[in-house]
Amino acid sequence: MLRRVALGLLMAAVAGPAFGQAYPNKPITIIVPFAAGGPTDLMARIVGERMGKELGQQMIIENVTGAAGTIAMGKLARSAPDGYTIGIGHLGTNVVNGAIYKNLNYDLINDLTPIALLPSNPLLVVTSNQVPAKDLKELVAYLKANADKVSGGTAGMGSGSHIGVLAFFDGTGTGYQLVPYRGTGPAVQDLIANQIQIMIDQSSNSLPHVRAGKIRAYAVTAKQRNAAAPEIPTTAEAGFPGIEVAIWHGLWAPKGTPRDIINRLNAAAVAALKDPEIRKKLEDLGQDIPTPEQMQPDTFAAYQKAEFAKWKPIIDKAGVKIE
Ligand code: ASP
């Protein structure tokens, strides 16, 4: 008996943490800061499920919605740093919110550790089919004439769809009423029903509905047309240069998560994005897939900081802040 215990201890020592306790040895929760069915949720499900296969564990999605992702990121920052709770976010939740919300109860850069950069997608200017405009110029004229009647959906101040709105207002000189949702998944359903008339929405959310003829797309907020929808002109081609925004995604862990766990999660994300089936799914939704080098935790951390330096003055100049 004693010998068996001794043998067990010896094996544990030889195998190190891989013996019995190997990470991960239980399901991993991914906190998603927006409603189910929207683009961030979709990204978490597509990439997360594949990461789970790689890690040999189930990935559980937990949608923690509200206040443009700040509630979710606060919860993530206060979670145990053991690799069993991670979060997905994007340019809005993990960069722009830091400039907009003055009283966050967490530090976006110091309380969350980057795991991996994930794909990025442009925004589409989309309206309900009831809006009588054939192209972007007509749409802008329509908005100018009907500013008080038109409502647009966003996922809250600082969300990707709101960043799109800021760029769109700036680039077209228009404005309309904004209706906040817990995510653009529910918002696009209201767009289809003409409860709201316009969105500047991530392609992954709206493109399937554009293809189905349920809403109309006028332009993509990128320098180049998107390979998934080459028929949609760029904002510049449609007459309004300078409206260029892409919403990149990423994975973060609470500060203090051991580096070997961060590396393990990063390797699973890199493997997921190498899978041709996953790549095809994402590319069909208009997503650009980062290289494994861009995905590395340190490269991603530097990118997040550079993005913060880029966006902070833009947000401050736009005067968007929430005390
Ligand atoms: N990406 C968000 C969502 O999943 C919406 C947004 O950022 O606009 O709903």
Coordinates of C-alpha atoms and ligand atoms in Angstrom, one line a residue:
M1 CA 0.0 0.0 0.0
L2 CA 2.7 2.3 1.1
R3 CA 4.7 1.4 -2.0
R4 CA 1.7 2.2 -4.2
V5 CA 1.3 5.6 -2.6
A6 CA 5.0 6.2 -3.0
L7 CA 4.8 5.1 -6.6
G8 CA 1.9 7.4 -7.2
L9 CA 3.8 10.3 -5.7
L10 CA 6.9 9.5 -7.8
M11 CA 4.8 9.4 -11.0
A12 CA 3.2 12.7 -10.1
A13 CA 6.6 14.2 -9.6
V14 CA 7.9 12.8 -12.9
A15 CA 4.8 13.9 -14.8
G16 CA 4.6 17.2 -13.0
P17 CA 1.3 19.1 -13.3
A18 CA 0.2 16.8 -16.1
F19 CA -0.4 14.0 -13.6
G20 CA -4.1 14.0 -12.5
Q21 CA -4.2 17.8 -12.1
A22 CA -3.5 18.7 -15.7
Y23 CA -5.0 21.9 -16.9
P24 CA -7.7 22.0 -18.0
N25 CA -9.4 19.3 -15.9
K26 CA -12.9 20.8 -16.0
P27 CA -15.0 23.0 -18.3
I28 CA -13.9 26.5 -19.1
T29 CA -16.3 29.4 -19.1
I30 CA -16.1 32.1 -21.7
I31 CA -17.8 35.3 -20.6
V32 CA -19.5 37.0 -23.6
P33 CA -20.3 40.7 -23.1
F34 CA -23.3 40.8 -25.4
A35 CA -26.5 39.0 -26.1
A36 CA -26.7 35.5 -27.5
G37 CA -27.0 35.4 -31.3
G38 CA -24.9 38.5 -31.9
P39 CA -21.4 38.7 -33.5
T40 CA -19.4 38.4 -30.3
D41 CA -21.5 35.4 -29.1
L42 CA -21.0 33.8 -32.6
M43 CA -17.3 34.3 -32.5
A44 CA -17.1 32.8 -29.0
R45 CA -19.1 29.8 -30.1
I46 CA -17.3 29.2 -33.4
V47 CA -13.8 29.6 -32.0
G48 CA -14.5 28.4 -28.4
E49 CA -16.0 25.1 -29.4
R50 CA -13.0 24.3 -31.6
M51 CA -10.6 25.4 -28.7
G52 CA -12.5 23.1 -26.4
K53 CA -11.7 20.1 -28.7
E54 CA -8.0 21.2 -28.7
L55 CA -8.1 21.4 -24.9
G56 CA -10.1 18.3 -24.3
Q57 CA -12.7 20.2 -22.3
Q58 CA -16.1 21.8 -22.8
M59 CA -16.3 25.5 -23.2
I60 CA -19.3 27.1 -21.6
I61 CA -20.7 30.4 -22.9
E62 CA -22.0 32.8 -20.3
N63 CA -23.6 35.9 -21.7
V64 CA -23.2 38.8 -19.3
T65 CA -24.9 41.7 -21.0
G66 CA -25.4 45.4 -20.4
A67 CA -23.6 48.7 -20.5
A68 CA -21.7 48.0 -23.7
G69 CA -19.7 45.1 -22.2
T70 CA -18.5 46.9 -19.0
I71 CA -20.4 44.6 -16.7
A72 CA -18.9 41.6 -18.3
M73 CA -15.3 42.9 -18.2
G74 CA -15.7 43.8 -14.6
K75 CA -16.9 40.3 -13.8
L76 CA -14.0 38.8 -15.7
A77 CA -11.5 41.1 -13.9
R78 CA -12.8 39.8 -10.5
S79 CA -12.9 36.1 -11.5
A80 CA -10.4 33.6 -10.2
P81 CA -7.2 33.7 -12.3
D82 CA -7.0 30.0 -12.7
G83 CA -7.7 29.6 -16.4
Y84 CA -11.3 28.4 -15.9
T85 CA -12.9 31.8 -16.6
I86 CA -11.9 33.7 -19.6
G87 CA -13.6 36.4 -21.6
I88 CA -14.1 37.5 -25.2
G89 CA -14.2 41.1 -26.1
H90 CA -13.4 43.5 -28.9
L91 CA -12.2 46.9 -29.9
G92 CA -15.2 48.5 -28.1
T93 CA -15.2 46.5 -24.9
N94 CA -11.4 46.4 -24.4
V95 CA -10.2 49.7 -25.8
V96 CA -12.9 52.3 -26.5
N97 CA -14.8 51.7 -23.2
G98 CA -11.6 52.6 -21.4
A99 CA -11.9 56.1 -22.9
I100 CA -15.7 56.5 -22.6
Y101 CA -16.5 55.2 -19.1
K102 CA -14.8 57.4 -16.5
N103 CA -15.8 55.2 -13.5
L104 CA -15.0 51.7 -14.5
N105 CA -14.4 49.5 -11.4
Y106 CA -11.5 47.7 -13.2
D107 CA -8.5 48.7 -15.3
L108 CA -8.9 47.5 -18.9
I109 CA -5.1 47.2 -19.5
N110 CA -3.8 46.1 -16.1
D111 CA -6.6 43.9 -14.7
L112 CA -7.0 41.7 -17.8
T113 CA -4.3 39.7 -19.5
P114 CA -4.4 39.3 -23.3
I115 CA -4.6 35.6 -24.4
A116 CA -5.0 36.0 -28.2
L117 CA -6.1 38.3 -30.9
L118 CA -9.1 36.9 -32.8
P119 CA -10.6 37.8 -36.2
S120 CA -11.8 41.3 -37.2
N121 CA -14.7 42.3 -39.4
P122 CA -15.8 45.6 -41.0
L123 CA -19.1 47.2 -40.4
L124 CA -21.9 47.4 -42.9
V125 CA -24.3 50.4 -43.3
V126 CA -27.6 48.6 -43.3
T127 CA -31.2 49.7 -43.2
S128 CA -34.6 48.1 -43.0
N129 CA -36.2 47.4 -46.4
Q130 CA -38.7 50.3 -45.7
V131 CA -36.1 53.0 -46.1
P132 CA -36.5 54.4 -49.6
A133 CA -32.9 54.9 -50.6
K134 CA -31.1 53.1 -53.4
D135 CA -27.5 54.0 -52.5
L136 CA -25.5 55.7 -49.8
K137 CA -25.9 59.2 -51.2
E138 CA -29.6 58.8 -51.3
L139 CA -29.6 57.4 -47.8
V140 CA -27.6 60.3 -46.4
A141 CA -30.0 62.7 -48.1
Y142 CA -32.9 60.8 -46.6
L143 CA -31.4 60.9 -43.1
K144 CA -30.8 64.6 -43.4
A145 CA -34.4 65.2 -44.3
N146 CA -35.8 62.8 -41.7
A147 CA -33.4 63.0 -38.7
D148 CA -36.2 63.2 -36.2
K149 CA -38.0 60.2 -37.5
V150 CA -35.1 57.8 -37.9
S151 CA -33.9 55.5 -35.1
G152 CA -30.7 53.5 -35.2
G153 CA -29.7 50.5 -33.1
T154 CA -26.4 50.1 -31.2
A155 CA -25.3 47.7 -28.4
G156 CA -24.6 50.7 -26.1
M157 CA -22.1 53.6 -25.9
G158 CA -18.7 52.2 -26.8
S159 CA -19.9 49.0 -28.5
G160 CA -18.7 48.2 -32.0
S161 CA -21.9 49.4 -33.5
H162 CA -21.6 52.7 -31.7
I163 CA -18.1 53.2 -32.8
G164 CA -19.5 52.7 -36.3
V165 CA -22.2 55.3 -35.7
L166 CA -19.6 57.8 -34.5
A167 CA -17.5 57.3 -37.7
F168 CA -20.7 57.5 -39.8
F169 CA -22.0 60.7 -38.2
D170 CA -18.6 62.2 -38.6
G171 CA -18.1 61.2 -42.2
T172 CA -21.6 62.0 -43.5
G173 CA -22.7 64.9 -41.3
T174 CA -25.9 63.1 -40.4
G175 CA -27.4 62.2 -37.1
Y176 CA -30.4 60.2 -35.8
Q177 CA -31.8 58.8 -32.6
L178 CA -29.9 55.9 -31.0
V179 CA -31.6 53.0 -29.3
P180 CA -29.4 50.9 -27.1
Y181 CA -29.7 47.1 -27.1
R182 CA -28.0 44.3 -25.1
G183 CA -26.3 43.2 -28.3
T184 CA -26.7 43.7 -32.1
G185 CA -28.3 40.2 -32.4
P186 CA -31.6 41.4 -31.0
A187 CA -31.1 44.8 -32.6
V188 CA -30.9 43.4 -36.1
Q189 CA -34.2 41.5 -35.5
D190 CA -35.8 44.9 -34.8
L191 CA -34.2 46.3 -38.0
I192 CA -35.8 43.5 -40.0
A193 CA -39.1 44.5 -38.4
N194 CA -38.5 48.2 -39.1
Q195 CA -38.8 49.0 -35.4
I196 CA -35.5 50.8 -36.0
Q197 CA -34.4 51.9 -39.5
I198 CA -30.6 51.8 -39.6
M199 CA -27.5 50.1 -38.1
I200 CA -23.8 50.3 -38.6
D201 CA -23.4 46.7 -37.9
Q202 CA -20.6 44.0 -37.9
S203 CA -20.8 42.1 -41.2
S204 CA -21.0 38.8 -39.4
N205 CA -24.3 39.8 -37.9
S206 CA -26.0 41.5 -40.8
L207 CA -24.6 39.8 -43.9
P208 CA -26.7 36.7 -43.6
H209 CA -29.9 38.9 -43.4
V210 CA -28.6 41.0 -46.4
R211 CA -28.2 37.8 -48.4
A212 CA -31.7 36.7 -47.4
G213 CA -33.1 40.1 -48.7
K214 CA -34.4 41.0 -45.2
I215 CA -32.4 44.2 -44.9
R216 CA -30.4 46.4 -47.3
A217 CA -26.6 47.1 -47.3
Y218 CA -25.2 50.3 -48.7
A219 CA -21.5 50.2 -48.0
V220 CA -18.8 48.5 -46.1
T221 CA -16.6 50.6 -43.7
A222 CA -13.3 49.4 -45.2
K223 CA -10.6 50.5 -47.7
Q224 CA -11.4 47.4 -49.8
R225 CA -14.5 45.5 -50.6
N226 CA -15.0 42.4 -48.6
A227 CA -14.4 39.1 -50.3
A228 CA -17.5 37.7 -48.7
A229 CA -19.7 40.4 -50.2
P230 CA -17.9 41.9 -53.2
E231 CA -21.1 43.5 -54.5
I232 CA -21.2 45.9 -51.6
P233 CA -19.2 49.1 -52.3
T234 CA -16.7 50.6 -49.9
T235 CA -17.8 53.8 -48.1
A236 CA -15.3 55.8 -50.3
E237 CA -16.7 54.2 -53.5
A238 CA -20.2 55.1 -52.3
G239 CA -19.2 58.8 -52.0
F240 CA -18.0 59.1 -48.3
P241 CA -14.3 58.5 -47.8
G242 CA -12.7 58.2 -44.4
I243 CA -15.4 56.0 -42.8
E244 CA -13.2 53.0 -42.1
V245 CA -13.7 50.9 -39.0
A246 CA -13.0 47.2 -38.3
I247 CA -14.0 45.5 -35.1
W248 CA -11.3 43.1 -34.0
H249 CA -12.0 40.5 -31.3
G250 CA -9.8 39.0 -28.6
L251 CA -9.6 36.7 -25.6
W252 CA -8.5 37.9 -22.1
A253 CA -8.0 36.3 -18.7
P254 CA -8.1 37.8 -15.2
K255 CA -4.7 39.3 -14.2
G256 CA -2.5 36.8 -12.4
T257 CA -3.5 33.8 -14.6
P258 CA -0.3 31.7 -14.9
R259 CA 1.7 32.3 -18.0
D260 CA 1.7 28.6 -19.0
I261 CA -2.1 28.6 -18.9
I262 CA -2.2 31.7 -21.1
N263 CA 0.1 30.0 -23.5
R264 CA -2.0 26.8 -23.5
L265 CA -5.2 28.8 -24.3
N266 CA -3.3 30.8 -26.9
A267 CA -2.1 27.6 -28.6
A268 CA -5.7 26.3 -28.6
A269 CA -6.9 29.6 -30.3
V270 CA -4.1 29.4 -32.9
A271 CA -5.0 25.8 -33.7
A272 CA -8.7 26.7 -34.0
L273 CA -8.0 29.5 -36.5
K274 CA -5.8 27.1 -38.5
D275 CA -8.7 24.7 -39.0
P276 CA -9.9 25.1 -42.7
E277 CA -13.5 24.5 -41.7
I278 CA -13.4 27.3 -39.0
R279 CA -11.6 29.6 -41.4
K280 CA -14.3 29.1 -44.1
K281 CA -17.1 29.8 -41.6
L282 CA -15.5 33.0 -40.4
E283 CA -14.5 34.2 -43.9
D284 CA -18.0 33.6 -45.2
L285 CA -19.1 36.1 -42.5
G286 CA -16.6 38.7 -43.7
Q287 CA -14.0 38.1 -41.0
D288 CA -10.3 38.7 -41.5
I289 CA -8.2 36.1 -39.7
P290 CA -5.0 37.2 -37.9
T291 CA -1.7 35.3 -38.4
P292 CA -0.4 33.1 -35.5
E293 CA 2.3 35.8 -34.9
Q294 CA -0.4 38.6 -34.5
M295 CA -2.3 36.3 -32.2
Q296 CA 0.6 35.9 -29.7
P297 CA -0.2 37.2 -26.2
D298 CA 2.6 39.8 -26.1
T299 CA 2.0 41.0 -29.7
F300 CA -1.6 41.3 -29.0
A301 CA -1.0 43.1 -25.7
A302 CA 1.2 45.7 -27.6
Y303 CA -1.6 46.0 -30.3
Q304 CA -4.3 46.6 -27.6
K305 CA -2.1 49.4 -26.1
A306 CA -1.4 51.0 -29.5
E307 CA -5.2 50.9 -30.3
F308 CA -5.9 52.6 -26.9
A309 CA -3.4 55.4 -27.8
K310 CA -5.1 55.7 -31.2
W311 CA -8.7 55.8 -30.0
K312 CA -8.4 57.8 -26.8
P313 CA -7.9 61.2 -28.5
I314 CA -10.7 60.3 -31.1
I315 CA -13.2 59.6 -28.3
D316 CA -12.1 62.6 -26.2
K317 CA -12.5 64.8 -29.3
A318 CA -15.9 63.4 -30.0
G319 CA -16.8 64.3 -26.4
V320 CA -18.4 60.9 -25.7
K321 CA -18.1 60.2 -22.0
I322 CA -20.1 58.6 -19.3
E323 CA -19.3 59.7 -15.7
Ligands
ASP1 N1 -20.5 42.9 -30.9 C1 -21.7 43.2 -30.2 C2 -22.6 42.0 -30.1 O1 -22.2 40.9 -30.1 C3 -22.4 44.4 -30.6 C4 -21.5 45.6 -30.8 O2 -20.4 45.6 -30.3 O3 -22.0 46.5 -31.5 O4 -23.8 42.2 -30.0

